Structure formats: structure tokens, C-alpha cells
Coordinates of C-alpha atoms and ligand atoms in Angstrom, one line a residue:
M1193 CA 187.3 136.7 196.9
G1194 CA 188.8 134.8 194.3
G1195 CA 187.7 131.2 193.3
F1196 CA 184.1 129.5 193.3
N1197 CA 180.9 130.6 195.3
D1198 CA 178.7 127.7 196.3
N1199 CA 176.8 127.4 193.6
G1200 CA 179.7 127.1 191.7
R1201 CA 180.1 130.6 189.9
E1202 CA 183.1 132.2 189.3
H1203 CA 184.2 135.3 191.3
W1204 CA 187.2 137.7 190.4
A1205 CA 190.7 136.5 192.0
S1206 CA 191.0 140.6 193.2
R1207 CA 189.5 143.8 194.1
A1208 CA 191.5 145.0 191.5
G1209 CA 190.9 142.3 188.7
F1210 CA 187.4 143.4 189.2
I1211 CA 187.7 147.4 189.4
L1212 CA 190.0 147.2 185.8
A1213 CA 187.7 145.0 184.1
A1214 CA 184.9 147.3 185.0
A1215 CA 186.9 150.2 184.1
G1216 CA 187.8 148.1 181.0
S1217 CA 184.3 148.1 179.8
A1218 CA 183.9 151.5 180.2
V1219 CA 186.9 152.6 178.6
G1220 CA 186.6 152.4 174.9
L1221 CA 185.4 154.0 171.7
G1222 CA 183.2 156.4 173.5
N1223 CA 186.1 158.0 175.6
I1224 CA 189.1 157.8 172.7
W1225 CA 186.7 158.5 169.4
R1226 CA 183.0 159.9 171.2
F1227 CA 183.9 161.9 174.1
P1228 CA 186.7 164.2 172.2
Y1229 CA 184.8 165.1 168.8
M1230 CA 181.4 165.5 171.0
T1231 CA 183.4 168.1 173.3
G1232 CA 184.4 169.6 170.0
E1233 CA 181.2 170.1 168.7
H1234 CA 179.5 171.3 172.2
G1235 CA 181.4 174.3 173.5
G1236 CA 184.6 172.3 175.1
A1237 CA 184.8 173.1 178.5
A1238 CA 181.2 174.0 179.0
F1239 CA 180.3 170.1 177.9
I1240 CA 182.3 168.5 180.5
I1241 CA 180.9 170.3 183.2
I1242 CA 177.5 169.4 182.2
Y1243 CA 179.3 165.6 181.5
L1244 CA 180.6 165.4 185.2
I1245 CA 176.8 166.6 186.4
A1246 CA 175.7 164.3 184.6
I1247 CA 177.6 161.4 185.4
F1248 CA 176.8 162.2 189.4
L1249 CA 173.4 162.5 189.3
I1250 CA 172.4 159.6 186.6
G1251 CA 175.6 157.5 186.1
Y1252 CA 177.2 156.8 189.3
P1253 CA 173.2 156.3 190.5
L1254 CA 172.9 153.5 188.0
I1255 CA 176.3 151.9 187.8
V1256 CA 175.6 151.1 191.8
N1257 CA 172.1 150.1 191.1
E1258 CA 173.5 147.5 188.5
M1259 CA 176.4 146.4 190.3
V1260 CA 174.2 145.7 193.5
L1261 CA 171.5 143.8 191.4
G1262 CA 173.7 141.5 189.9
R1263 CA 175.9 141.0 193.5
V1264 CA 173.1 140.0 195.5
T1265 CA 171.3 137.3 192.5
Q1266 CA 174.6 136.3 191.2
R1267 CA 173.4 136.1 188.0
N1268 CA 173.2 137.5 184.8
P1269 CA 170.7 140.2 183.6
V1270 CA 167.4 137.8 183.0
G1271 CA 167.9 135.4 186.1
A1272 CA 168.3 138.6 188.4
F1273 CA 165.2 140.1 187.6
K1274 CA 163.8 137.1 187.5
A1275 CA 165.6 135.9 191.4
L1276 CA 163.9 138.9 192.7
A1277 CA 160.8 139.4 191.5
P1278 CA 159.7 135.7 190.6
K1279 CA 156.8 135.0 187.9
T1280 CA 156.3 138.5 186.9
P1281 CA 157.3 139.6 183.3
W1282 CA 160.3 142.3 184.8
W1283 CA 163.0 139.7 183.2
L1284 CA 162.1 141.2 179.8
V1285 CA 164.2 143.9 181.3
G1286 CA 167.1 141.5 181.5
A1287 CA 165.9 140.2 177.9
L1288 CA 165.8 143.9 176.6
G1289 CA 169.7 144.1 178.2
V1290 CA 171.0 141.1 176.6
F1291 CA 169.5 141.8 173.3
T1292 CA 170.9 145.4 173.5
G1293 CA 174.1 144.0 173.8
F1294 CA 174.3 141.9 171.0
V1295 CA 172.8 145.1 168.7
I1296 CA 176.0 146.8 170.2
L1297 CA 178.2 144.5 170.0
S1298 CA 177.6 143.8 165.8
Y1299 CA 178.1 147.0 165.1
Y1300 CA 180.9 148.0 167.4
A1301 CA 182.6 145.2 166.0
V1302 CA 183.0 147.2 162.8
V1303 CA 184.4 150.6 164.2
A1304 CA 186.4 148.2 166.4
G1305 CA 187.9 146.4 162.8
W1306 CA 188.8 150.1 161.5
S1307 CA 190.8 150.9 163.9
L1308 CA 192.4 147.8 164.2
A1309 CA 193.1 148.0 160.3
Y1310 CA 194.5 151.4 160.8
V1311 CA 197.1 149.9 163.3
Y1312 CA 198.9 149.3 159.5
K1313 CA 197.1 151.6 157.2
V1314 CA 198.1 154.7 158.9
V1315 CA 201.5 153.6 157.9
I1316 CA 200.9 153.9 154.7
A1317 CA 198.9 157.4 155.3
T1318 CA 201.4 159.1 156.8
R1319 CA 203.8 157.8 154.4
T1320 CA 202.4 158.9 151.7
A1321 CA 203.2 162.4 150.4
G1322 CA 199.9 164.3 149.3
I1323 CA 197.5 161.7 150.3
D1324 CA 194.0 162.6 150.6
H1325 CA 193.2 161.1 154.0
T1326 CA 189.4 160.8 153.1
D1327 CA 189.9 158.9 150.3
V1328 CA 191.7 156.6 152.2
F1329 CA 189.2 156.1 155.1
V1330 CA 186.2 156.0 152.4
G1331 CA 187.7 153.5 150.3
H1332 CA 189.1 151.7 153.3
I1333 CA 185.4 151.0 154.7
S1334 CA 183.7 150.7 151.5
S1335 CA 185.9 148.2 149.9
L1336 CA 184.2 144.7 149.9
W1337 CA 186.2 142.1 151.9
E1338 CA 189.0 144.3 153.8
P1339 CA 186.3 145.7 156.5
I1340 CA 184.9 142.4 156.8
G1341 CA 188.3 140.5 157.7
W1342 CA 188.8 143.1 160.3
Q1343 CA 185.8 142.6 162.0
A1344 CA 186.0 138.9 161.9
L1345 CA 189.3 139.3 163.5
F1346 CA 188.3 141.6 166.3
M1347 CA 185.6 139.3 166.8
T1348 CA 188.0 136.1 167.3
L1349 CA 190.2 138.1 169.6
T1350 CA 186.8 138.8 171.9
V1351 CA 185.4 135.4 171.4
G1352 CA 189.2 134.0 172.6
I1353 CA 189.0 136.3 175.8
I1354 CA 185.4 135.4 176.6
A1355 CA 185.6 131.8 176.0
A1356 CA 188.8 131.6 178.6
G1357 CA 186.4 132.4 181.8
V1358 CA 185.9 135.4 184.4
V1359 CA 189.6 135.2 185.9
K1360 CA 191.6 133.7 183.0
G1361 CA 190.3 135.9 180.1
I1362 CA 188.6 138.6 181.0
Q1363 CA 190.1 139.8 184.6
R1364 CA 193.5 138.5 183.0
W1365 CA 193.2 140.5 179.8
A1366 CA 191.9 143.7 181.7
T1367 CA 194.4 143.4 184.0
I1368 CA 197.5 143.4 181.3
L1369 CA 195.9 145.8 178.6
M1370 CA 194.5 148.8 180.9
P1371 CA 197.8 149.5 181.9
V1372 CA 199.5 149.3 178.4
L1373 CA 196.3 151.8 177.6
F1374 CA 197.2 154.5 179.9
I1375 CA 201.1 154.4 179.6
I1376 CA 200.1 155.1 175.6
L1377 CA 198.0 157.7 176.4
V1378 CA 200.5 159.6 178.7
M1379 CA 202.6 159.2 175.7
L1380 CA 200.6 160.1 173.3
I1381 CA 199.7 163.3 175.6
L1382 CA 203.6 164.0 176.0
R1383 CA 203.9 164.4 172.6
A1384 CA 200.9 166.5 171.7
V1385 CA 200.9 168.8 174.3
T1386 CA 205.3 169.5 173.5
L1387 CA 204.2 170.3 170.0
P1388 CA 205.1 174.0 169.2
G1389 CA 201.6 175.8 169.2
A1390 CA 199.5 173.2 171.1
G1391 CA 198.7 176.1 173.6
E1392 CA 196.0 176.7 171.5
G1393 CA 194.3 173.0 171.3
V1394 CA 194.3 173.2 175.0
A1395 CA 192.9 176.6 175.5
Y1396 CA 189.5 175.3 172.9
Y1397 CA 189.6 172.0 174.8
M1398 CA 189.6 174.1 178.6
K1399 CA 187.2 177.3 177.8
P1400 CA 184.0 176.7 178.3
D1401 CA 181.9 178.3 176.0
F1402 CA 177.9 178.6 177.9
G1403 CA 176.6 180.3 174.4
E1404 CA 177.1 176.7 172.8
V1405 CA 174.9 175.1 175.3
T1406 CA 171.4 173.9 174.4
G1407 CA 168.8 171.3 174.7
R1408 CA 170.8 169.0 172.6
T1409 CA 174.1 169.7 174.8
L1410 CA 172.1 168.1 177.5
L1411 CA 171.0 165.2 175.3
G1412 CA 174.1 164.4 174.5
A1413 CA 176.3 164.5 177.9
I1414 CA 173.7 162.5 179.3
S1415 CA 173.7 159.5 176.2
Q1416 CA 177.5 160.0 176.5
A1417 CA 177.3 159.1 180.0
F1418 CA 175.4 156.3 179.5
F1419 CA 177.3 154.9 176.6
S1420 CA 180.4 155.3 178.0
L1421 CA 179.4 154.2 181.4
S1422 CA 178.6 150.9 179.8
L1423 CA 175.0 151.1 181.3
G1424 CA 171.7 150.2 180.7
M1425 CA 172.1 146.8 179.3
G1426 CA 173.3 144.7 182.6
V1427 CA 177.0 144.7 181.4
L1428 CA 177.5 145.6 185.2
I1429 CA 174.9 143.3 186.5
T1430 CA 177.0 140.4 184.9
Y1431 CA 180.3 141.9 186.3
G1432 CA 178.4 142.7 189.6
S1433 CA 177.3 139.1 190.0
Y1434 CA 180.6 137.5 190.0
L1435 CA 181.5 139.8 193.5
S1436 CA 180.8 138.2 196.7
P1437 CA 179.1 140.2 199.6
K1438 CA 182.6 140.6 201.5
D1439 CA 183.6 143.0 198.4
E1440 CA 183.4 146.6 198.4
L1441 CA 180.8 147.9 195.9
P1442 CA 180.2 152.1 196.4
A1443 CA 183.6 153.0 196.2
N1444 CA 184.4 150.4 193.5
A1445 CA 182.0 151.6 191.4
M1446 CA 183.1 155.9 192.0
C1447 CA 186.4 154.2 191.1
V1448 CA 185.1 153.0 187.7
V1449 CA 183.5 156.4 186.7
G1450 CA 186.5 157.8 188.2
I1451 CA 189.0 156.3 185.5
D1452 CA 186.5 156.1 182.8
T1453 CA 186.1 160.1 183.2
G1454 CA 190.0 160.7 183.6
I1455 CA 190.6 158.3 180.6
A1456 CA 188.2 160.2 178.7
L1457 CA 189.6 163.7 180.0
L1458 CA 192.6 162.9 178.9
A1459 CA 192.2 161.7 175.7
G1460 CA 191.0 165.3 174.5
F1461 CA 194.6 166.2 175.6
A1462 CA 196.0 164.0 173.5
I1463 CA 193.9 164.9 170.4
F1464 CA 193.1 168.9 170.2
P1465 CA 196.7 169.8 170.9
A1466 CA 198.2 167.9 168.2
V1467 CA 195.3 169.0 166.0
F1468 CA 195.7 172.9 166.6
A1469 CA 199.5 172.7 166.6
L1470 CA 199.4 171.4 163.2
G1471 CA 196.8 173.4 162.0
F1472 CA 193.7 171.8 161.5
Q1473 CA 190.2 171.7 162.4
A1474 CA 188.4 170.0 165.5
G1475 CA 185.0 170.1 164.7
A1476 CA 185.1 167.1 162.3
G1477 CA 182.9 165.0 164.0
P1478 CA 183.1 161.1 163.6
G1479 CA 186.0 161.6 161.1
L1480 CA 188.2 163.5 164.0
V1481 CA 189.8 160.3 164.4
F1482 CA 189.8 158.3 161.6
I1483 CA 190.5 161.4 159.1
T1484 CA 192.0 164.2 160.8
L1485 CA 194.3 162.3 163.0
P1486 CA 196.3 160.6 160.4
A1487 CA 196.6 163.8 158.5
V1488 CA 198.4 165.0 161.7
F1489 CA 200.1 162.1 162.0
A1490 CA 201.7 162.8 158.6
Q1491 CA 202.8 166.1 159.8
M1492 CA 204.3 165.4 163.0
P1493 CA 208.0 164.4 164.0
L1494 CA 207.9 160.6 164.4
G1495 CA 204.1 160.7 163.4
I1496 CA 204.3 156.9 162.3
F1497 CA 205.8 156.0 165.7
F1498 CA 202.7 157.8 167.6
G1499 CA 200.0 156.9 164.7
I1500 CA 200.3 153.1 165.0
L1501 CA 200.9 153.5 168.8
F1502 CA 197.2 155.7 168.8
F1503 CA 195.6 153.5 166.7
L1504 CA 196.8 150.5 169.1
L1505 CA 195.2 152.6 172.1
L1506 CA 192.1 152.5 170.0
S1507 CA 191.9 149.0 169.7
I1508 CA 192.4 147.7 173.1
A1509 CA 190.6 150.2 174.6
A1510 CA 187.6 148.6 172.6
L1511 CA 188.6 145.1 172.9
T1512 CA 188.1 145.4 176.6
S1513 CA 184.5 146.8 175.9
A1514 CA 183.7 144.2 173.4
I1515 CA 184.5 141.3 175.7
S1516 CA 182.4 142.7 178.7
L1517 CA 179.0 143.1 175.8
L1518 CA 179.8 139.4 174.5
E1519 CA 180.0 138.5 178.9
V1520 CA 176.5 139.3 179.2
V1521 CA 175.3 137.1 176.3
T1522 CA 177.4 134.4 177.3
A1523 CA 176.4 134.6 180.8
W1524 CA 172.7 134.4 180.1
L1525 CA 173.3 131.2 178.1
I1526 CA 175.2 129.5 180.7
D1527 CA 173.0 130.4 184.1
E1528 CA 169.6 130.4 182.0
K1529 CA 170.2 127.6 179.3
G1530 CA 172.5 125.6 180.7
W1531 CA 175.4 126.0 178.1
H1532 CA 179.4 125.1 178.2
R1533 CA 181.0 128.4 178.0
K1534 CA 183.3 127.9 174.9
N1535 CA 180.4 126.8 172.6
A1536 CA 178.3 129.9 174.0
A1537 CA 181.1 132.3 173.2
I1538 CA 182.4 130.9 169.9
C1539 CA 178.6 130.8 168.9
M1540 CA 177.5 133.9 170.0
G1541 CA 180.1 135.4 168.5
L1542 CA 179.7 134.2 164.9
V1543 CA 175.9 135.3 165.4
I1544 CA 177.1 138.9 166.4
F1545 CA 179.1 138.8 163.4
I1546 CA 176.4 137.9 160.9
V1547 CA 174.0 140.5 162.7
G1548 CA 176.7 143.1 162.1
L1549 CA 177.4 142.4 158.6
P1550 CA 174.8 144.6 157.6
A1551 CA 176.4 147.5 159.3
T1552 CA 179.9 146.5 157.4
L1553 CA 177.8 146.3 154.0
G1554 CA 176.0 149.7 154.7
Y1555 CA 179.2 151.5 153.1
S1556 CA 179.4 148.9 150.4
A1557 CA 177.6 146.4 148.9
L1558 CA 174.3 147.8 151.0
G1559 CA 175.3 151.9 150.2
G1560 CA 171.8 152.6 149.0
F1561 CA 169.5 151.6 152.1
S1562 CA 168.7 153.7 155.1
F1563 CA 165.9 153.8 157.6
P1564 CA 163.2 155.2 157.2
G1565 CA 162.6 158.4 159.3
L1566 CA 166.6 158.2 160.3
G1567 CA 168.2 158.7 157.0
T1568 CA 171.6 157.6 157.8
D1569 CA 173.5 154.8 156.9
L1570 CA 173.2 150.8 158.6
L1571 CA 176.0 151.2 161.3
D1572 CA 173.9 154.9 162.4
T1573 CA 170.6 153.1 162.5
Y1574 CA 172.0 150.2 165.0
D1575 CA 173.6 153.1 166.9
W1576 CA 170.5 155.1 167.1
F1577 CA 168.4 152.1 168.4
A1578 CA 170.7 151.1 170.8
N1579 CA 171.7 154.7 172.5
S1580 CA 168.6 156.6 171.8
I1581 CA 165.9 153.5 172.7
F1582 CA 167.4 150.4 174.1
L1583 CA 170.1 151.8 176.5
P1584 CA 168.2 154.7 178.3
L1585 CA 164.9 152.5 178.4
G1586 CA 167.1 149.8 180.5
G1587 CA 168.5 152.1 182.4
L1588 CA 165.0 153.7 182.9
L1589 CA 163.4 150.3 184.0
A1590 CA 166.1 149.3 186.2
A1591 CA 166.2 152.3 188.2
I1592 CA 162.4 151.6 188.7
F1593 CA 162.5 147.9 190.1
A1594 CA 165.0 149.5 192.4
G1595 CA 163.0 152.5 193.4
Y1596 CA 159.6 151.5 193.4
I1597 CA 159.7 146.9 193.2
W1598 CA 162.9 145.6 195.2
G1599 CA 163.0 148.9 197.3
T1600 CA 165.8 151.1 197.8
R1601 CA 166.4 150.7 201.5
K1602 CA 167.0 146.9 200.8
A1603 CA 169.1 147.8 197.6
I1604 CA 171.3 150.3 200.0
E1605 CA 171.3 148.0 202.6
E1606 CA 172.8 144.9 200.2
A1607 CA 175.6 147.8 198.5
N1608 CA 176.9 148.3 201.8
K1609 CA 177.3 145.1 203.1
G1610 CA 181.6 144.4 202.5
R1611 CA 182.0 147.9 202.1
T1612 CA 185.2 149.8 203.7
V1613 CA 185.6 153.2 202.2
F1614 CA 182.3 154.8 202.5
A1615 CA 178.5 153.9 202.9
L1616 CA 175.4 154.6 200.3
G1617 CA 172.6 156.7 201.9
N1618 CA 169.6 157.8 201.2
W1619 CA 171.0 160.4 199.0
W1620 CA 171.0 157.5 196.6
G1621 CA 167.4 156.4 196.9
F1622 CA 166.4 160.1 196.1
L1623 CA 168.2 159.9 192.9
I1624 CA 167.4 156.2 191.5
R1625 CA 163.5 157.0 192.8
Y1626 CA 163.0 160.6 191.5
V1627 CA 166.5 162.2 189.7
V1628 CA 167.2 159.0 187.4
P1629 CA 163.9 159.1 185.7
V1630 CA 162.4 162.0 185.1
L1631 CA 166.0 163.3 183.6
I1632 CA 165.7 159.5 181.5
I1633 CA 162.5 160.4 179.7
V1634 CA 163.3 163.5 179.2
I1635 CA 166.2 162.4 177.1
M1636 CA 164.3 159.6 175.6
A1637 CA 161.5 162.0 174.5
M1638 CA 164.0 164.9 173.3
G1639 CA 166.5 161.9 170.8
I1640 CA 162.9 160.7 169.3
Y1641 CA 161.5 164.3 168.8
D1642 CA 164.9 165.1 167.5
S1643 CA 164.7 162.5 165.0
F1644 CA 161.7 161.7 163.7
I1645 CA 159.1 164.9 164.5
K1646 CA 161.4 167.5 164.0
Ligands
LIG3146 N1 181.7 151.8 177.3 C1 181.8 151.2 176.2 C2 182.6 152.9 175.4 O1 182.6 153.8 175.8 C3 181.1 150.6 175.1 C4 180.4 150.0 175.3 C5 180.8 148.4 176.5 C6 179.0 149.7 175.8 N2 179.5 147.7 177.0 C7 178.2 148.7 177.0 C8 178.1 150.7 175.8 C9 177.4 148.6 177.1 C10 176.6 150.5 176.5 C11 176.2 149.5 177.2 O2 183.1 152.7 174.5

């Protein structure tokens, strides 16, 4: 492990380095911002149980699928499909992935910018008596230049890490930031669960209410699994391409799933007990983190300190995810177009920043515009296309490719090279050929029906 392969491709320097980088990609805004409010809206523990089933039936098989495609070809998503199915249009699946990475990062950096801004805004918000936290948040996102500045800062950090390379950039920062993230999360949980009245929040979070489960809950759980595990656009093809056949694969994939799910569950324990203990509502939806939580911190002993820690946590989680999105685009330019890493990272960072500007301006200068039929703001529109269409489609096509074109026998054989813990069996082929495609088609159909037809 480590160093370069015969073709000069850089490889992860250690097993932990790869796992932390892939887990860093997975653990992001999806875990700390989206998972808690989705759980809050969809029946608490009932949602969690369905989510776990979705992870097992779709998440794990697809993670393995992507990692294998990357490792066996030693290529970015476009190059991977070209290598396995030359002179066919399958490379377009990889191209869809690269494009999706573009779109997701462009608006992800907007929300990450809000988070960075809140590392210091939360101080003002918690210090000013009688302040309206909705006004603070809306005021921030609807001002013209401030959010753009934070978005630019966040993109600069992302570009800096990617420009430094796989081991010296991605692996190095994942190895530093992931333990920091974990320590901060544990501190926040200890604070939250020791507040008087915290038990009510724990009960709310842990009590399964299957009465709230509907088709939308299933849809929510599956799309959450995709987003949270960074699936469907080739992040794991790209990260897998920096593995060698001597490296463990099936168990590494399981570690990544475990860390991602664990952190999402823990984030709920940092949030709900505090929200309930201080008498707030948990069903605030997307505003939970930026509006409810600052209000909670304002009332909490040492709230300023924990507020800063929380937004630091959110920003770190966002950064290790953002780098994985930029790496896909960068690897494509390096492999396929012969670009230098630094040039690729800087140019693409700039272009993605510009593509993201309308999503930021959607709350200020472009406030009136919305996509016909969706009726939401621009950031939600980016998000809808990425999460409801591009990611599931990418995952579906990659599963069909492995299941019916390349063949699951080959894939299983490749995945098992270098394994030391457990081997992938035929059950994986069954999931990839039948279960994954059927479930994805159903959720895509439901998502489109929900948004346009109903
Ligand atoms: N998984 C990250 C999160 O939960 C987001 C993310 C990073 C992502 N890379 C991705 C989502 C690729 C989909 C595809 O915040």
C-alpha cells in the first residue's frame, strides 16, 4: 500500500487513510443537518429502522460496486467505464457522475458557507438578548455579498486540499479532521444529554412511531441513504481507483457504512435532547440547525462555546465531503485530458463557484425565480435534480452495468482480491441485479410523481 502504481497513479498510504477519506466523504451535511430533521419529520426511530434496511439493501451493495469499478480500472468514473466497455456509450454513466459532482458541489458550498459564517455569527446570535433567530438566518442568506464571501472561502479551502494530492491532501486532512469531528461530536452529546429534561428528547428520537410511516418515508430513507453514503456519482469509483488489488475491499466498505451511520445516529443525540430540554420544537425541518439550534445555544450554560463547536463540526464535516466531490472532477481532467492536478483543481473550483452563484443569489438578487413545476428556490432546484434524478440514475446504471454487462461473477472475484476479513458472496450479485434496480426505479418514479404530477 502507498506510493504509486506502475502507471504512476498515486495510492492511499494506509488502510485507515482510505477508510477515513471515504468516511469523510460520506459524513457531511447529510448526517448532521439532514438526517436529524428527516428523522424528526418521519416518525423518529421508525425512520431509523427503515433507513438501516435501505443501507443494507441498497447502500452497501452500491458502495462495493463503485469501489470495485474504480479499483479494477485504476481510473476516474469516465475512464473506468471506458476501460471495461470500450467503444460503447457506457462512459456516459461516468460523465453523468462527473457532471453531478459539479452540480452538487456548487450548492453544497453555499450551505457549507452558511455553516462557516455561523462559527462566528452564533456568538452574536447567542449574546444578543431577545434576538429573533429566524431574522438572523434569513438576514444572512439574503444579504448580497456576505454569503458569497463565505462560499468563496469554503471553495478555496476545498481547492487547496485537492491541489495538494491524494495522500498529502485528501488523506492527510481526513486523518486530521475526522478525529477532531468525532471529539467535538462527543463533547456536544455529553453537554446535551446532561441538560435537565434531556430525557424527553431522547425518548422522542428513540421511540418508533410506525403510524407516521408512508410511501414518502420510504422515499426519504432511500434518498437519504444515497446522499449520505456519497453514492451514485463515482466518488467511490474515484477513491477506489487509489486502492490496489492487495487492499481489503468488502470489509473496508462495511467500515465506511458503519462510520457514516454511526455519526448520523450520534448527531441526533447531540441535537434532540438539547432542543427538548430547552423547550423548543424539533420539527423545524431544514431550519433546525440554523434557526432552532442558535436559539437553543442562547439558553444553554456555556452556549457560546458549544455553539461555536457545533458549527465547527458542521463545517469540518462539509469540507471532507466537498473535497471528494471536487476530486471526481479533478481526477477526470487528470486521467482523460492530461491536466496537471493543481490547474485542474483551481480551474474547476472557480467554475463550480460560479455555477453555484445563482443558488446563493436565489435568496437575494435572484429571489423571484423558481423552476417551473418545482416552485422552490434555486438551491432546492439544484438539490432536487441532483438527489431525485442524477444520483439514483447514476446508481441504477452502475448496478445494471455490473449486474448485466460486466457480470457479477467478475465483480465478486475482483472485490474479493486482497480481502482478509470476509468475502463477498453471491448474495451481493442478487442484490445488485434485482433488489437495487427495482427499488431505485420505484423511488425515482415516486419522486417525480410527487413533484410534478400530484
Ligand atoms: N455524503 C455527503 C453528506 O452526507 C455529501 C456528499 C459528498 C455526496 N459527496 C457526495 C452526496 C457524492 C452524493 C454524492 O453530506
